[in-house]
Coordinates of N, CA and C in Angstrom, one line a residue:
D1 N 27.9 -7.0 87.6 CA 29.0 -5.9 87.0 C 28.4 -5.0 86.6
Q2 N 27.1 -5.0 86.0 CA 26.9 -3.7 85.1 C 26.9 -2.8 86.2
H3 N 26.3 -2.7 87.7 CA 25.8 -1.8 88.6 C 27.4 -1.5 88.4
C4 N 28.6 -1.8 88.8 CA 29.6 -1.6 89.3 C 30.2 -0.6 88.1
S5 N 30.0 -0.9 86.5 CA 30.9 0.1 85.8 C 29.7 1.9 85.6
S6 N 28.6 1.7 86.1 CA 27.8 2.7 85.5 C 28.3 3.9 87.3
C7 N 29.0 3.0 88.1 CA 29.3 4.2 89.7 C 31.1 4.6 89.4
T8 N 31.6 4.2 88.1 CA 32.9 4.9 87.9 C 32.9 6.3 87.9
P9 N 34.4 6.7 88.7 CA 34.7 8.5 88.7 C 33.8 9.5 87.9
A10 N 34.0 9.1 86.5 CA 33.5 9.8 85.4 C 31.9 10.2 85.2
A11 N 31.5 9.0 85.6 CA 29.6 8.6 85.6 C 29.2 9.4 86.9
L12 N 30.1 10.0 87.9 CA 29.5 10.4 88.5 C 30.2 12.0 88.7
R13 N 31.2 12.2 88.3 CA 31.4 13.8 87.5 C 30.6 14.3 86.3
A14 N 29.9 13.4 85.6 CA 28.9 13.8 84.7 C 27.7 13.9 85.9
M15 N 27.3 13.3 86.3 CA 25.7 13.7 87.1 C 25.9 15.0 88.2
R16 N 27.2 15.4 88.6 CA 27.5 16.4 88.8 C 27.5 17.3 88.4
S17 N 28.4 17.6 87.3 CA 27.8 18.1 86.2 C 26.8 18.7 85.6
C18 N 26.4 17.5 85.4 CA 24.4 17.4 85.6 C 22.9 18.1 86.3
A19 N 23.7 18.1 87.6 CA 22.7 19.1 88.5 C 23.7 20.9 88.8
V20 N 24.5 20.6 88.4 CA 25.4 21.9 88.1 C 24.7 22.5 87.5
L21 N 24.3 22.3 86.2 CA 24.1 22.3 85.3 C 22.4 22.9 85.7
L22 N 21.1 21.9 85.9 CA 20.1 22.3 86.5 C 19.7 23.2 87.3
L23 N 20.7 24.2 88.3 CA 20.9 24.6 89.4 C 20.8 26.1 88.6
A24 N 23.1 25.5 87.7 CA 22.0 27.4 87.1 C 20.9 27.5 86.2
L25 N 20.2 26.6 85.3 CA 19.0 27.0 84.1 C 18.4 27.0 85.3
G26 N 17.5 27.2 86.8 CA 16.9 27.7 87.4 C 17.2 28.9 88.1
A27 N 18.5 28.8 87.8 CA 18.5 30.6 88.6 C 18.4 30.9 87.1
A28 N 18.4 30.7 85.9 CA 18.5 31.7 84.8 C 17.0 32.6 84.8
A29 N 15.8 30.5 85.1 CA 14.6 31.2 84.8 C 14.0 32.4 86.2
L30 N 14.7 32.5 87.4 CA 14.3 33.5 88.3 C 14.6 34.9 87.8
V31 N 15.1 35.2 87.0 CA 15.5 36.4 86.9 C 14.4 37.4 86.1
P32 N 14.5 38.7 87.0 CA 12.8 39.2 86.6 C 12.7 39.6 85.3
S33 N 11.6 39.4 85.1 CA 11.3 39.7 83.5 C 11.7 41.0 83.1
H34 N 12.0 42.3 84.1 CA 12.6 43.9 83.7 C 13.9 43.4 83.5
A35 N 14.5 42.7 83.2 CA 16.0 42.4 83.8 C 16.1 42.0 81.9
V36 N 14.7 41.3 81.4 CA 15.1 41.0 79.8 C 15.8 41.9 78.5
G37 N 15.6 43.0 78.4 CA 16.5 44.0 78.2 C 18.5 43.9 78.4
L38 N 18.2 43.9 80.0 CA 20.1 43.5 79.7 C 20.3 42.3 79.4
R39 N 19.5 41.6 79.1 CA 20.1 40.0 78.7 C 20.5 39.7 77.4
S40 N 20.5 40.7 76.4 CA 20.2 40.6 75.1 C 22.2 41.0 75.0
V41 N 22.2 42.5 75.7 CA 23.6 42.8 75.8 C 25.0 41.5 75.9
M42 N 25.4 41.1 77.4 CA 26.0 40.3 77.5 C 25.2 38.9 78.7
N43 N 24.6 38.4 78.3 CA 23.8 37.3 79.5 C 25.3 36.6 80.5
P44 N 25.6 36.9 80.7 CA 26.6 35.8 81.9 C 25.7 34.5 82.7
I45 N 24.6 34.6 82.7 CA 24.3 33.4 82.9 C 23.9 32.6 81.5
R46 N 24.4 33.6 80.7 CA 24.1 32.2 79.1 C 25.7 31.8 79.0
K47 N 26.6 32.6 79.6 CA 28.3 32.2 79.1 C 28.3 31.3 80.4
V48 N 27.8 31.2 81.7 CA 28.1 29.7 82.7 C 27.0 28.6 81.9
V49 N 26.2 28.8 81.8 CA 25.0 28.1 80.8 C 26.6 27.1 80.1
T50 N 26.4 27.7 79.2 CA 27.3 27.3 77.7 C 28.9 26.1 78.0
M51 N 29.3 27.2 79.1 CA 30.4 26.8 79.8 C 30.0 25.0 80.7
L52 N 28.8 25.5 81.5 CA 28.7 23.8 82.0 C 28.2 22.7 81.1
Q53 N 27.6 23.4 80.0 CA 27.3 22.3 78.3 C 28.3 21.8 78.1
S54 N 29.1 22.7 77.6 CA 30.4 22.0 76.9 C 32.2 21.5 78.2
M55 N 31.5 21.4 79.2 CA 32.2 20.6 80.5 C 31.7 19.4 80.2
Q56 N 29.9 19.4 80.6 CA 29.2 18.5 80.6 C 29.7 17.4 79.9
K57 N 29.5 18.1 78.2 CA 29.7 17.4 76.9 C 31.2 16.3 77.2
K58 N 32.1 16.6 77.8 CA 33.9 16.8 77.8 C 33.8 15.8 78.7
V59 N 33.0 15.8 79.9 CA 33.1 14.9 80.8 C 32.6 13.4 80.7
E60 N 31.0 13.7 79.7 CA 30.5 12.5 79.0 C 31.7 11.5 77.9
E61 N 32.1 12.6 77.5 CA 33.0 11.9 76.6 C 34.1 11.1 77.3
E62 N 34.5 11.4 78.4 CA 35.6 10.9 79.2 C 35.1 9.5 79.7
G63 N 34.1 10.1 80.4 CA 33.4 9.0 81.1 C 33.2 7.6 80.0
N64 N 32.8 7.9 79.1 CA 32.9 6.5 77.8 C 34.1 6.4 77.7
K65 N 35.1 7.2 77.7 CA 36.8 6.7 77.3 C 36.6 5.8 78.7
E66 N 36.8 6.1 80.0 CA 36.9 5.7 81.4 C 35.6 4.2 81.4
K67 N 35.1 3.7 80.6 CA 34.4 2.8 80.8 C 34.9 1.9 79.8
E68 N 35.0 2.2 78.3 CA 35.5 1.7 77.6 C 37.5 0.7 78.3
L69 N 37.8 1.5 79.1 CA 39.1 1.1 78.9 C 39.0 0.1 80.2
Y70 N 37.6 0.7 81.3 CA 37.2 -0.6 83.0 C 37.0 -1.6 81.7
E71 N 35.7 -1.6 80.8 CA 35.8 -3.4 80.8 C 36.7 -4.0 79.7
K72 N 37.6 -3.3 79.6 CA 38.9 -4.0 78.5 C 40.0 -4.2 79.9
F73 N 39.6 -3.3 81.0 CA 40.8 -3.9 82.3 C 40.0 -5.8 82.6
M74 N 38.9 -5.1 83.1 CA 37.6 -6.1 83.5 C 37.8 -7.5 82.8
C75 N 37.4 -7.8 81.8 CA 38.3 -8.1 80.4 C 39.2 -9.0 80.8
Y76 N 40.1 -8.5 80.6 CA 41.7 -8.6 80.8 C 42.0 -9.4 82.4
C77 N 41.1 -8.9 83.5 CA 41.3 -9.2 84.7 C 40.5 -11.0 84.6
K78 N 39.4 -10.9 84.1 CA 38.9 -12.4 84.3 C 39.9 -13.4 82.5
S79 N 40.3 -13.4 82.3 CA 41.0 -14.2 81.0 C 42.2 -14.3 81.6
G80 N 42.7 -12.8 82.3 CA 44.2 -13.4 82.6 C 44.3 -14.4 83.7
N81 N 43.5 -14.5 84.2 CA 43.2 -14.9 85.6 C 43.6 -16.2 85.3
S82 N 42.9 -16.7 84.4 CA 42.7 -18.1 84.1 C 43.4 -18.7 83.0
D83 N 44.5 -17.6 82.1 CA 45.9 -18.0 81.5 C 46.7 -18.1 82.1
L84 N 46.9 -17.3 83.7 CA 47.8 -18.0 84.2 C 47.6 -18.7 84.9
S85 N 46.3 -19.8 85.5 CA 46.2 -20.4 86.3 C 46.6 -22.0 85.1
A86 N 46.6 -21.5 83.9 CA 46.7 -22.5 82.6 C 47.9 -23.0 82.4
S87 N 48.3 -21.7 82.9 CA 50.4 -21.2 82.7 C 51.1 -22.4 83.9
I88 N 49.5 -22.1 85.5 CA 51.4 -23.3 86.0 C 50.9 -24.9 86.5

């Protein structure tokens, strides 16, 4: 059950957003050094990285909520089945 709860859609979205964030950071590292002066004005890569970081935070929060709901549901499924069997 531990393994299955870590494979929720929210966890997969969090992994994808982390991968995109790493790609964006890697692309930022490839910017030539002569473009450093231009970066201080308005860096679109910084905007993207900031946006990705906020998306990652939201996805992680959603993932935690979904994990909690999933665990409650699984608890209900396990206990609800025995309650139903006992009532029959």
